[in-house]
Amino acid sequence: MKGEKCRKLDETPFPFYAYAQNMQFKGMFSPEGGGRALIDALVASINRRKGEVRPAAGVNRILFRDNRAVGVKTEDGSDIYADVIISSIGIKETLFRLIPEQARPLRPVKAIMKHQSVPSFLVLLVGFEGDLSSFGIKRTAYKTIIGDPSTMSRDPTQKGWVCDDLTISFPSFIDTKHRNPRYPTAEMHHETRYEYFEKYEARQDSDEYRLIKRRITRFYLDHLDEKFPGIRKYVKYSRLITPLDIKKWTGHDQGSMFGLDIHKADNPQLSPRSGIKNLFFTGEDIFAHGLTPLNGVLTASVVTGKNLVKRFRNANGRIGF
């Protein structure tokens, strides 16, 4: 949605603010072994249940019969049928992209109209070669804030852009068990508006867009070198991820990978139950962005009729992700 602003600090529930700050103090969260380890664990669990994983099988629409969800049609034209359909793309994306208008349940449609989508991101992935121990890098997130970043009034596509809220973290310094000390990694990100990049949606191969990406990358790397003088000579790889990339890879509207705003947690109409028999929602719109694993547990509890949150709490003494 154009013209939106990020929620100001005094509008953010304190538990969510505290969670976010705690996460940054610890250097952001990252699965042990990286993203591949997370995927391997999920696939192993599915295989144990005699399930099947179909990679790169995008869904075009949900199939219905007698007002019940019965399966999905994939981009390659295949029909896959199941007793239970769970969509994790986001409530908004599921309703308006995968369900025909006449079949959309009124309750969640009305509920999402009360919420805005959170902003998108600029992310720079950085790979180094060499020993960075002399830079004193800690297992924390480094932040730089200029002015009021919640307004996101600075356009990254314009010359002279200055980033108003930049976060730097070093994933390889967190996962010491699996890291290769000779090839450390860093991640730099900044919340921004999709509308700044929207005009390049059909021109991503243009020289103008490439120049903008190089300019943003240079700004990020310059800032990294200011924070850790001399580190830039160790940079051997960098890749800039823009809101256009996030929209393409995640399928989220406006590249808003965290979905609806944080106040969705207070809306009882946004739940795993879609209002259509056999169709359920999961993902970031169920409870809160940043707590996606818990959102999955909530959906599984609804589908199975078992209080899995209580079960995990009893087994572990607390809920922690």
PDB file of C-alpha atoms in Angstrom:
ATOM      1  CA  MET A   1       0.000   0.000   0.000  1.00  0.00           C
ATOM      2  CA  LYS A   2       1.383   3.369  -0.951  1.00  0.00           C
ATOM      3  CA  GLY A   3       1.870   6.143   1.552  1.00  0.00           C
ATOM      4  CA  GLU A   4       2.023   3.866   4.570  1.00  0.00           C
ATOM      5  CA  LYS A   5       4.234   4.574   7.531  1.00  0.00           C
ATOM      6  CA  CYS A   6       5.908   2.144   9.858  1.00  0.00           C
ATOM      7  CA  ARG A   7       4.364   1.864  13.320  1.00  0.00           C
ATOM      8  CA  LYS A   8       5.951   4.355  15.721  1.00  0.00           C
ATOM      9  CA  LEU A   9       7.620   3.066  18.867  1.00  0.00           C
ATOM     10  CA  ASP A  10       4.847   4.270  21.196  1.00  0.00           C
ATOM     11  CA  GLU A  11       2.315   2.302  19.119  1.00  0.00           C
ATOM     12  CA  THR A  12       4.264  -0.945  19.425  1.00  0.00           C
ATOM     13  CA  PRO A  13       3.284  -3.390  22.209  1.00  0.00           C
ATOM     14  CA  PHE A  14       6.190  -3.562  24.652  1.00  0.00           C
ATOM     15  CA  PRO A  15       6.629  -7.386  24.532  1.00  0.00           C
ATOM     16  CA  PHE A  16       7.216  -7.228  20.777  1.00  0.00           C
ATOM     17  CA  TYR A  17       9.616  -4.308  21.099  1.00  0.00           C
ATOM     18  CA  ALA A  18      11.518  -6.138  23.856  1.00  0.00           C
ATOM     19  CA  TYR A  19      11.649  -9.309  21.746  1.00  0.00           C
ATOM     20  CA  ALA A  20      13.072  -7.392  18.777  1.00  0.00           C
ATOM     21  CA  GLN A  21      15.694  -5.642  20.896  1.00  0.00           C
ATOM     22  CA  ASN A  22      16.739  -8.889  22.571  1.00  0.00           C
ATOM     23  CA  MET A  23      17.108 -10.504  19.164  1.00  0.00           C
ATOM     24  CA  GLN A  24      19.362  -7.678  17.974  1.00  0.00           C
ATOM     25  CA  PHE A  25      21.495  -7.728  21.116  1.00  0.00           C
ATOM     26  CA  LYS A  26      22.205 -11.388  20.339  1.00  0.00           C
ATOM     27  CA  GLY A  27      23.207 -10.574  16.773  1.00  0.00           C
ATOM     28  CA  MET A  28      19.891 -11.600  15.173  1.00  0.00           C
ATOM     29  CA  PHE A  29      18.712 -15.200  15.006  1.00  0.00           C
ATOM     30  CA  SER A  30      20.071 -17.754  12.561  1.00  0.00           C
ATOM     31  CA  PRO A  31      19.552 -21.536  12.406  1.00  0.00           C
ATOM     32  CA  GLU A  32      22.587 -23.655  13.251  1.00  0.00           C
ATOM     33  CA  GLY A  33      24.082 -24.791   9.968  1.00  0.00           C
ATOM     34  CA  GLY A  34      22.356 -22.023   8.024  1.00  0.00           C
ATOM     35  CA  GLY A  35      19.178 -22.066   5.974  1.00  0.00           C
ATOM     36  CA  ARG A  36      20.041 -25.423   4.416  1.00  0.00           C
ATOM     37  CA  ALA A  37      20.002 -27.089   7.853  1.00  0.00           C
ATOM     38  CA  LEU A  38      16.522 -25.709   8.489  1.00  0.00           C
ATOM     39  CA  ILE A  39      15.245 -27.056   5.172  1.00  0.00           C
ATOM     40  CA  ASP A  40      16.871 -30.446   5.762  1.00  0.00           C
ATOM     41  CA  ALA A  41      15.167 -30.729   9.163  1.00  0.00           C
ATOM     42  CA  LEU A  42      11.755 -29.878   7.713  1.00  0.00           C
ATOM     43  CA  VAL A  43      12.117 -32.289   4.797  1.00  0.00           C
ATOM     44  CA  ALA A  44      13.276 -35.088   7.111  1.00  0.00           C
ATOM     45  CA  SER A  45      10.172 -34.621   9.255  1.00  0.00           C
ATOM     46  CA  ILE A  46       7.922 -34.750   6.190  1.00  0.00           C
ATOM     47  CA  ASN A  47       9.656 -37.840   4.838  1.00  0.00           C
ATOM     48  CA  ARG A  48       9.234 -39.662   8.158  1.00  0.00           C
ATOM     49  CA  ARG A  49       5.488 -39.188   7.754  1.00  0.00           C
ATOM     50  CA  LYS A  50       5.628 -40.586   4.216  1.00  0.00           C
ATOM     51  CA  GLY A  51       5.025 -37.125   2.796  1.00  0.00           C
ATOM     52  CA  GLU A  52       6.443 -35.607  -0.349  1.00  0.00           C
ATOM     53  CA  VAL A  53       8.214 -32.324  -1.006  1.00  0.00           C
ATOM     54  CA  ARG A  54       7.867 -30.799  -4.457  1.00  0.00           C
ATOM     55  CA  PRO A  55      10.436 -28.024  -4.949  1.00  0.00           C
ATOM     56  CA  ALA A  56       9.691 -25.070  -7.217  1.00  0.00           C
ATOM     57  CA  ALA A  57       6.035 -26.091  -7.512  1.00  0.00           C
ATOM     58  CA  GLY A  58       4.374 -22.691  -7.284  1.00  0.00           C
ATOM     59  CA  VAL A  59       0.627 -22.637  -6.655  1.00  0.00           C
ATOM     60  CA  ASN A  60      -1.650 -20.748  -9.048  1.00  0.00           C
ATOM     61  CA  ARG A  61      -4.932 -21.266  -7.214  1.00  0.00           C
ATOM     62  CA  ILE A  62      -6.752 -23.334  -4.630  1.00  0.00           C
ATOM     63  CA  LEU A  63      -9.238 -25.897  -5.939  1.00  0.00           C
ATOM     64  CA  PHE A  64     -12.754 -26.055  -4.496  1.00  0.00           C
ATOM     65  CA  ARG A  65     -15.602 -28.528  -4.621  1.00  0.00           C
ATOM     66  CA  ASP A  66     -18.956 -28.034  -2.861  1.00  0.00           C
ATOM     67  CA  ASN A  67     -17.582 -25.022  -0.944  1.00  0.00           C
ATOM     68  CA  ARG A  68     -14.642 -27.058   0.382  1.00  0.00           C
ATOM     69  CA  ALA A  69     -10.938 -26.707  -0.389  1.00  0.00           C
ATOM     70  CA  VAL A  70      -9.839 -29.972  -1.985  1.00  0.00           C
ATOM     71  CA  GLY A  71      -6.437 -29.211  -3.509  1.00  0.00           C
ATOM     72  CA  VAL A  72      -4.246 -26.802  -5.450  1.00  0.00           C
ATOM     73  CA  LYS A  73      -3.337 -26.210  -9.086  1.00  0.00           C
ATOM     74  CA  THR A  74       0.383 -25.653  -9.574  1.00  0.00           C
ATOM     75  CA  GLU A  75       2.129 -23.444 -12.114  1.00  0.00           C
ATOM     76  CA  ASP A  76       2.974 -26.454 -14.278  1.00  0.00           C
ATOM     77  CA  GLY A  77      -0.730 -27.329 -14.549  1.00  0.00           C
ATOM     78  CA  SER A  78      -0.734 -30.227 -12.087  1.00  0.00           C
ATOM     79  CA  ASP A  79      -3.628 -30.735  -9.679  1.00  0.00           C
ATOM     80  CA  ILE A  80      -2.655 -31.897  -6.183  1.00  0.00           C
ATOM     81  CA  TYR A  81      -5.450 -33.044  -3.888  1.00  0.00           C
ATOM     82  CA  ALA A  82      -5.405 -33.236  -0.081  1.00  0.00           C
ATOM     83  CA  ASP A  83      -7.780 -33.457   2.871  1.00  0.00           C
ATOM     84  CA  VAL A  84      -6.235 -30.369   4.474  1.00  0.00           C
ATOM     85  CA  ILE A  85      -4.785 -27.327   2.689  1.00  0.00           C
ATOM     86  CA  ILE A  86      -2.524 -24.979   4.698  1.00  0.00           C
ATOM     87  CA  SER A  87      -1.340 -21.746   3.084  1.00  0.00           C
ATOM     88  CA  SER A  88       1.747 -20.018   4.477  1.00  0.00           C
ATOM     89  CA  ILE A  89       2.053 -17.267   1.870  1.00  0.00           C
ATOM     90  CA  GLY A  90       0.075 -14.830   4.032  1.00  0.00           C
ATOM     91  CA  ILE A  91      -3.638 -14.277   4.600  1.00  0.00           C
ATOM     92  CA  LYS A  92      -3.843 -11.326   2.211  1.00  0.00           C
ATOM     93  CA  GLU A  93      -1.972 -13.107  -0.571  1.00  0.00           C
ATOM     94  CA  THR A  94      -4.007 -16.295  -0.120  1.00  0.00           C
ATOM     95  CA  LEU A  95      -7.344 -14.497  -0.261  1.00  0.00           C
ATOM     96  CA  PHE A  96      -6.657 -12.230  -3.202  1.00  0.00           C
ATOM     97  CA  ARG A  97      -4.305 -14.353  -5.288  1.00  0.00           C
ATOM     98  CA  LEU A  98      -5.308 -17.979  -4.762  1.00  0.00           C
ATOM     99  CA  ILE A  99      -9.057 -17.791  -4.099  1.00  0.00           C
ATOM    100  CA  PRO A 100     -11.602 -16.543  -6.674  1.00  0.00           C
ATOM    101  CA  GLU A 101     -13.558 -13.484  -5.556  1.00  0.00           C
ATOM    102  CA  GLN A 102     -16.878 -15.299  -5.254  1.00  0.00           C
ATOM    103  CA  ALA A 103     -15.342 -17.887  -2.921  1.00  0.00           C
ATOM    104  CA  ARG A 104     -13.541 -15.496  -0.553  1.00  0.00           C
ATOM    105  CA  PRO A 105     -14.771 -15.727   3.051  1.00  0.00           C
ATOM    106  CA  LEU A 106     -16.048 -12.377   4.282  1.00  0.00           C
ATOM    107  CA  ARG A 107     -14.618 -12.531   7.825  1.00  0.00           C
ATOM    108  CA  PRO A 108     -10.882 -12.502   7.011  1.00  0.00           C
ATOM    109  CA  VAL A 109     -11.421 -10.158   4.042  1.00  0.00           C
ATOM    110  CA  LYS A 110     -12.975  -7.564   6.371  1.00  0.00           C
ATOM    111  CA  ALA A 111     -10.355  -8.206   9.046  1.00  0.00           C
ATOM    112  CA  ILE A 112      -7.316  -7.499   6.864  1.00  0.00           C
ATOM    113  CA  MET A 113      -8.829  -4.197   5.718  1.00  0.00           C
ATOM    114  CA  LYS A 114      -8.140  -2.899   9.239  1.00  0.00           C
ATOM    115  CA  HIS A 115      -4.422  -3.470   8.853  1.00  0.00           C
ATOM    116  CA  GLN A 116      -1.546  -2.142   6.811  1.00  0.00           C
ATOM    117  CA  SER A 117       1.279  -4.191   5.375  1.00  0.00           C
ATOM    118  CA  VAL A 118       4.668  -3.642   6.960  1.00  0.00           C
ATOM    119  CA  PRO A 119       7.429  -2.169   4.768  1.00  0.00           C
ATOM    120  CA  SER A 120       9.842  -4.103   2.618  1.00  0.00           C
ATOM    121  CA  PHE A 121      13.634  -4.345   2.889  1.00  0.00           C
ATOM    122  CA  LEU A 122      16.934  -3.635   1.279  1.00  0.00           C
ATOM    123  CA  VAL A 123      19.426  -6.366   2.178  1.00  0.00           C
ATOM    124  CA  LEU A 124      23.105  -6.595   1.295  1.00  0.00           C
ATOM    125  CA  LEU A 125      24.706 -10.026   1.646  1.00  0.00           C
ATOM    126  CA  VAL A 126      28.469  -9.805   2.139  1.00  0.00           C
ATOM    127  CA  GLY A 127      31.114 -12.524   1.932  1.00  0.00           C
ATOM    128  CA  PHE A 128      34.666 -12.017   3.181  1.00  0.00           C
ATOM    129  CA  GLU A 129      37.903 -13.888   2.695  1.00  0.00           C
ATOM    130  CA  GLY A 130      40.460 -13.791   5.469  1.00  0.00           C
ATOM    131  CA  ASP A 131      40.754 -13.489   9.235  1.00  0.00           C
ATOM    132  CA  LEU A 132      38.537 -10.735  10.706  1.00  0.00           C
ATOM    133  CA  SER A 133      39.471 -11.325  14.359  1.00  0.00           C
ATOM    134  CA  SER A 134      41.408  -8.053  14.543  1.00  0.00           C
ATOM    135  CA  PHE A 135      38.221  -6.024  14.009  1.00  0.00           C
ATOM    136  CA  GLY A 136      36.727  -6.982  17.363  1.00  0.00           C
ATOM    137  CA  ILE A 137      33.402  -8.018  15.857  1.00  0.00           C
ATOM    138  CA  LYS A 138      30.943  -9.167  18.513  1.00  0.00           C
ATOM    139  CA  ARG A 139      27.907 -11.428  18.415  1.00  0.00           C
ATOM    140  CA  THR A 140      25.477  -8.545  18.300  1.00  0.00           C
ATOM    141  CA  ALA A 141      23.696  -6.387  15.756  1.00  0.00           C
ATOM    142  CA  TYR A 142      25.195  -2.975  15.004  1.00  0.00           C
ATOM    143  CA  LYS A 143      22.638  -0.248  14.339  1.00  0.00           C
ATOM    144  CA  THR A 144      22.880   3.251  12.917  1.00  0.00           C
ATOM    145  CA  ILE A 145      19.820   5.493  13.229  1.00  0.00           C
ATOM    146  CA  ILE A 146      19.518   8.947  11.649  1.00  0.00           C
ATOM    147  CA  GLY A 147      16.440  11.060  12.375  1.00  0.00           C
ATOM    148  CA  ASP A 148      13.115   9.199  12.552  1.00  0.00           C
ATOM    149  CA  PRO A 149      13.413   5.961  10.563  1.00  0.00           C
ATOM    150  CA  SER A 150       9.714   5.162  11.083  1.00  0.00           C
ATOM    151  CA  THR A 151       8.794   7.720   8.412  1.00  0.00           C
ATOM    152  CA  MET A 152      11.012   6.077   5.772  1.00  0.00           C
ATOM    153  CA  SER A 153      11.061   9.407   3.961  1.00  0.00           C
ATOM    154  CA  ARG A 154      14.450   8.852   2.279  1.00  0.00           C
ATOM    155  CA  ASP A 155      14.311   7.332  -1.207  1.00  0.00           C
ATOM    156  CA  PRO A 156      17.199   4.875  -1.811  1.00  0.00           C
ATOM    157  CA  THR A 157      16.880   5.252  -5.592  1.00  0.00           C
ATOM    158  CA  GLN A 158      17.806   8.954  -5.446  1.00  0.00           C
ATOM    159  CA  LYS A 159      21.341  10.320  -5.699  1.00  0.00           C
ATOM    160  CA  GLY A 160      22.763  11.419  -2.375  1.00  0.00           C
ATOM    161  CA  TRP A 161      20.574   8.986  -0.430  1.00  0.00           C
ATOM    162  CA  VAL A 162      21.519   8.546   3.222  1.00  0.00           C
ATOM    163  CA  CYS A 163      20.179   5.452   4.978  1.00  0.00           C
ATOM    164  CA  ASP A 164      18.200   6.405   8.104  1.00  0.00           C
ATOM    165  CA  ASP A 165      18.251   3.003   9.848  1.00  0.00           C
ATOM    166  CA  LEU A 166      20.907   0.432   9.022  1.00  0.00           C
ATOM    167  CA  THR A 167      21.501  -2.857  10.839  1.00  0.00           C
ATOM    168  CA  ILE A 168      24.666  -4.936  10.444  1.00  0.00           C
ATOM    169  CA  SER A 169      24.977  -8.486  11.706  1.00  0.00           C
ATOM    170  CA  PHE A 170      27.498 -11.278  11.191  1.00  0.00           C
ATOM    171  CA  PRO A 171      25.717 -14.668  10.939  1.00  0.00           C
ATOM    172  CA  SER A 172      28.973 -16.618  10.767  1.00  0.00           C
ATOM    173  CA  PHE A 173      30.012 -15.196  14.154  1.00  0.00           C
ATOM    174  CA  ILE A 174      26.837 -16.596  15.717  1.00  0.00           C
ATOM    175  CA  ASP A 175      27.064 -20.135  14.371  1.00  0.00           C
ATOM    176  CA  THR A 176      30.635 -20.896  15.424  1.00  0.00           C
ATOM    177  CA  LYS A 177      30.096 -24.652  15.111  1.00  0.00           C
ATOM    178  CA  HIS A 178      29.482 -24.594  11.356  1.00  0.00           C
ATOM    179  CA  ARG A 179      31.310 -21.494  10.208  1.00  0.00           C
ATOM    180  CA  ASN A 180      34.427 -21.482   8.092  1.00  0.00           C
ATOM    181  CA  PRO A 181      36.671 -18.941   9.876  1.00  0.00           C
ATOM    182  CA  ARG A 182      38.368 -18.045   6.613  1.00  0.00           C
ATOM    183  CA  TYR A 183      35.108 -17.089   4.904  1.00  0.00           C
ATOM    184  CA  PRO A 184      33.019 -14.954   7.300  1.00  0.00           C
ATOM    185  CA  THR A 185      29.696 -13.444   6.255  1.00  0.00           C
ATOM    186  CA  ALA A 186      27.736 -10.301   7.042  1.00  0.00           C
ATOM    187  CA  GLU A 187      24.215  -9.103   6.413  1.00  0.00           C
ATOM    188  CA  MET A 188      23.158  -5.453   6.229  1.00  0.00           C
ATOM    189  CA  HIS A 189      19.519  -4.456   6.041  1.00  0.00           C
ATOM    190  CA  HIS A 190      17.263  -1.440   6.031  1.00  0.00           C
ATOM    191  CA  GLU A 191      13.477  -1.111   5.983  1.00  0.00           C
ATOM    192  CA  THR A 192      12.197   0.847   3.002  1.00  0.00           C
ATOM    193  CA  ARG A 193       9.075   1.454   0.948  1.00  0.00           C
ATOM    194  CA  TYR A 194       8.237  -0.713  -2.028  1.00  0.00           C
ATOM    195  CA  GLU A 195       6.928   2.328  -3.894  1.00  0.00           C
ATOM    196  CA  TYR A 196      10.465   3.709  -4.266  1.00  0.00           C
ATOM    197  CA  PHE A 197      11.363   0.706  -6.444  1.00  0.00           C
ATOM    198  CA  GLU A 198       7.993   0.024  -8.056  1.00  0.00           C
ATOM    199  CA  LYS A 199       8.769   2.060 -11.163  1.00  0.00           C
ATOM    200  CA  TYR A 200      11.590  -0.364 -11.993  1.00  0.00           C
ATOM    201  CA  GLU A 201       9.440  -3.497 -11.759  1.00  0.00           C
ATOM    202  CA  ALA A 202       9.427  -3.944 -15.544  1.00  0.00           C
ATOM    203  CA  ARG A 203      12.914  -2.452 -15.997  1.00  0.00           C
ATOM    204  CA  GLN A 204      15.114  -4.553 -13.754  1.00  0.00           C
ATOM    205  CA  ASP A 205      17.539  -5.180 -16.624  1.00  0.00           C
ATOM    206  CA  SER A 206      17.925  -1.476 -17.373  1.00  0.00           C
ATOM    207  CA  ASP A 207      21.233   0.351 -16.978  1.00  0.00           C
ATOM    208  CA  GLU A 208      19.509   2.875 -14.708  1.00  0.00           C
ATOM    209  CA  TYR A 209      18.366   0.196 -12.256  1.00  0.00           C
ATOM    210  CA  ARG A 210      21.780  -1.501 -12.265  1.00  0.00           C
ATOM    211  CA  LEU A 211      23.399   1.860 -11.505  1.00  0.00           C
ATOM    212  CA  ILE A 212      21.035   2.397  -8.567  1.00  0.00           C
ATOM    213  CA  LYS A 213      21.879  -1.031  -7.155  1.00  0.00           C
ATOM    214  CA  ARG A 214      25.610  -0.355  -7.479  1.00  0.00           C
ATOM    215  CA  ARG A 215      25.178   3.008  -5.758  1.00  0.00           C
ATOM    216  CA  ILE A 216      23.260   1.478  -2.837  1.00  0.00           C
ATOM    217  CA  THR A 217      25.806  -1.331  -2.535  1.00  0.00           C
ATOM    218  CA  ARG A 218      28.643   1.187  -2.462  1.00  0.00           C
ATOM    219  CA  PHE A 219      26.884   3.176   0.285  1.00  0.00           C
ATOM    220  CA  TYR A 220      26.446   0.036   2.395  1.00  0.00           C
ATOM    221  CA  LEU A 221      30.060  -1.051   1.976  1.00  0.00           C
ATOM    222  CA  ASP A 222      31.327   2.466   2.714  1.00  0.00           C
ATOM    223  CA  HIS A 223      29.331   2.442   5.946  1.00  0.00           C
ATOM    224  CA  LEU A 224      30.676  -1.004   6.827  1.00  0.00           C
ATOM    225  CA  ASP A 225      34.218   0.293   6.350  1.00  0.00           C
ATOM    226  CA  GLU A 226      33.470   3.324   8.539  1.00  0.00           C
ATOM    227  CA  LYS A 227      32.270   1.028  11.302  1.00  0.00           C
ATOM    228  CA  PHE A 228      35.201  -1.362  10.914  1.00  0.00           C
ATOM    229  CA  PRO A 229      38.046   0.591   9.251  1.00  0.00           C
ATOM    230  CA  GLY A 230      39.949  -1.511   6.738  1.00  0.00           C
ATOM    231  CA  ILE A 231      37.423  -4.332   6.522  1.00  0.00           C
ATOM    232  CA  ARG A 232      36.417  -3.531   2.962  1.00  0.00           C
ATOM    233  CA  LYS A 233      39.582  -5.012   1.500  1.00  0.00           C
ATOM    234  CA  TYR A 234      38.412  -8.402   2.785  1.00  0.00           C
ATOM    235  CA  VAL A 235      35.109  -8.216   0.892  1.00  0.00           C
ATOM    236  CA  LYS A 236      35.082 -10.773  -1.931  1.00  0.00           C
ATOM    237  CA  TYR A 237      31.345 -11.036  -2.576  1.00  0.00           C
ATOM    238  CA  SER A 238      28.290  -8.836  -2.232  1.00  0.00           C
ATOM    239  CA  ARG A 239      24.733  -9.089  -3.470  1.00  0.00           C
ATOM    240  CA  LEU A 240      21.984  -6.533  -3.006  1.00  0.00           C
ATOM    241  CA  ILE A 241      18.430  -7.786  -2.454  1.00  0.00           C
ATOM    242  CA  THR A 242      15.765  -5.169  -3.219  1.00  0.00           C
ATOM    243  CA  PRO A 243      12.019  -5.083  -2.485  1.00  0.00           C
ATOM    244  CA  LEU A 244      11.480  -6.238  -6.088  1.00  0.00           C
ATOM    245  CA  ASP A 245      13.548  -9.365  -5.392  1.00  0.00           C
ATOM    246  CA  ILE A 246      11.696 -10.030  -2.144  1.00  0.00           C
ATOM    247  CA  LYS A 247       8.347  -9.809  -3.914  1.00  0.00           C
ATOM    248  CA  LYS A 248       9.542 -12.188  -6.625  1.00  0.00           C
ATOM    249  CA  TRP A 249      11.060 -14.777  -4.284  1.00  0.00           C
ATOM    250  CA  THR A 250       8.503 -14.757  -1.459  1.00  0.00           C
ATOM    251  CA  GLY A 251       5.352 -13.862  -3.385  1.00  0.00           C
ATOM    252  CA  HIS A 252       4.412 -11.236  -0.823  1.00  0.00           C
ATOM    253  CA  ASP A 253       2.468  -8.201  -1.964  1.00  0.00           C
ATOM    254  CA  GLN A 254       4.681  -5.095  -2.154  1.00  0.00           C
ATOM    255  CA  GLY A 255       7.631  -7.222  -1.003  1.00  0.00           C
ATOM    256  CA  SER A 256       6.182  -7.135   2.515  1.00  0.00           C
ATOM    257  CA  MET A 257       7.645 -10.414   3.751  1.00  0.00           C
ATOM    258  CA  PHE A 258       6.483  -9.767   7.328  1.00  0.00           C
ATOM    259  CA  GLY A 259       2.873  -9.371   6.237  1.00  0.00           C
ATOM    260  CA  LEU A 260       0.340  -7.298   8.123  1.00  0.00           C
ATOM    261  CA  ASP A 261       1.238  -4.816  10.863  1.00  0.00           C
ATOM    262  CA  ILE A 262       1.997  -5.879  14.416  1.00  0.00           C
ATOM    263  CA  HIS A 263      -1.530  -5.107  15.663  1.00  0.00           C
ATOM    264  CA  LYS A 264      -2.806  -8.204  13.895  1.00  0.00           C
ATOM    265  CA  ALA A 265      -2.036 -10.025  17.158  1.00  0.00           C
ATOM    266  CA  ASP A 266      -5.003  -8.188  18.718  1.00  0.00           C
ATOM    267  CA  ASN A 267      -7.441  -9.106  15.933  1.00  0.00           C
ATOM    268  CA  PRO A 268      -9.324 -12.337  16.755  1.00  0.00           C
ATOM    269  CA  GLN A 269     -10.651 -12.475  13.193  1.00  0.00           C
ATOM    270  CA  LEU A 270      -7.154 -13.246  11.911  1.00  0.00           C
ATOM    271  CA  SER A 271      -6.628 -16.863  12.875  1.00  0.00           C
ATOM    272  CA  PRO A 272      -5.630 -20.199  11.333  1.00  0.00           C
ATOM    273  CA  ARG A 273      -9.296 -20.817  10.467  1.00  0.00           C
ATOM    274  CA  SER A 274      -9.985 -19.404   7.013  1.00  0.00           C
ATOM    275  CA  GLY A 275     -13.758 -19.706   7.036  1.00  0.00           C
ATOM    276  CA  ILE A 276     -13.537 -22.305   4.251  1.00  0.00           C
ATOM    277  CA  LYS A 277     -13.708 -25.973   5.164  1.00  0.00           C
ATOM    278  CA  ASN A 278     -10.351 -27.785   4.912  1.00  0.00           C
ATOM    279  CA  LEU A 279      -8.395 -24.536   4.309  1.00  0.00           C
ATOM    280  CA  PHE A 280      -6.164 -23.069   7.015  1.00  0.00           C
ATOM    281  CA  PHE A 281      -3.743 -20.148   7.268  1.00  0.00           C
ATOM    282  CA  THR A 282      -0.297 -20.121   8.852  1.00  0.00           C
ATOM    283  CA  GLY A 283       2.763 -17.880   8.699  1.00  0.00           C
ATOM    284  CA  GLU A 284       3.457 -14.312   9.733  1.00  0.00           C
ATOM    285  CA  ASP A 285      -0.170 -13.071   9.680  1.00  0.00           C
ATOM    286  CA  ILE A 286      -1.456 -15.441  12.367  1.00  0.00           C
ATOM    287  CA  PHE A 287       0.141 -13.868  15.421  1.00  0.00           C
ATOM    288  CA  ALA A 288       3.258 -11.817  14.891  1.00  0.00           C
ATOM    289  CA  HIS A 289       6.138 -11.401  12.483  1.00  0.00           C
ATOM    290  CA  GLY A 290       9.397 -12.608  13.945  1.00  0.00           C
ATOM    291  CA  LEU A 291       7.541 -15.393  15.781  1.00  0.00           C
ATOM    292  CA  THR A 292       6.812 -17.509  12.722  1.00  0.00           C
ATOM    293  CA  PRO A 293       7.641 -20.856  14.420  1.00  0.00           C
ATOM    294  CA  LEU A 294       4.997 -20.139  17.073  1.00  0.00           C
ATOM    295  CA  ASN A 295       2.526 -19.213  14.346  1.00  0.00           C
ATOM    296  CA  GLY A 296       3.066 -22.667  12.841  1.00  0.00           C
ATOM    297  CA  VAL A 297       2.458 -24.339  16.203  1.00  0.00           C
ATOM    298  CA  LEU A 298      -0.818 -22.416  16.572  1.00  0.00           C
ATOM    299  CA  THR A 299      -2.016 -23.590  13.151  1.00  0.00           C
ATOM    300  CA  ALA A 300      -0.999 -27.181  13.864  1.00  0.00           C
ATOM    301  CA  SER A 301      -2.950 -27.011  17.137  1.00  0.00           C
ATOM    302  CA  VAL A 302      -6.085 -25.897  15.306  1.00  0.00           C
ATOM    303  CA  VAL A 303      -5.740 -28.508  12.551  1.00  0.00           C
ATOM    304  CA  THR A 304      -5.069 -31.410  14.926  1.00  0.00           C
ATOM    305  CA  GLY A 305      -7.325 -30.279  17.756  1.00  0.00           C
ATOM    306  CA  LYS A 306      -4.408 -30.641  20.191  1.00  0.00           C
ATOM    307  CA  ASN A 307      -2.895 -27.925  22.381  1.00  0.00           C
ATOM    308  CA  LEU A 308       0.629 -28.225  21.007  1.00  0.00           C
ATOM    309  CA  VAL A 309       1.751 -24.958  22.620  1.00  0.00           C
ATOM    310  CA  LYS A 310       0.982 -26.429  26.042  1.00  0.00           C
ATOM    311  CA  ARG A 311       2.657 -29.703  25.091  1.00  0.00           C
ATOM    312  CA  PHE A 312       5.894 -27.966  24.068  1.00  0.00           C
ATOM    313  CA  ARG A 313       5.823 -25.764  27.148  1.00  0.00           C
ATOM    314  CA  ASN A 314       5.418 -28.780  29.427  1.00  0.00           C
ATOM    315  CA  ALA A 315       8.212 -30.629  27.624  1.00  0.00           C
ATOM    316  CA  ASN A 316      10.675 -27.725  27.643  1.00  0.00           C
ATOM    317  CA  GLY A 317       9.575 -25.748  30.676  1.00  0.00           C
ATOM    318  CA  ARG A 318       9.024 -22.681  28.508  1.00  0.00           C
ATOM    319  CA  ILE A 319       8.327 -21.602  24.952  1.00  0.00           C
ATOM    320  CA  GLY A 320      11.491 -20.362  23.294  1.00  0.00           C
ATOM    321  CA  PHE A 321      12.450 -19.956  19.626  1.00  0.00           C
TER     322      PHE A 321
END
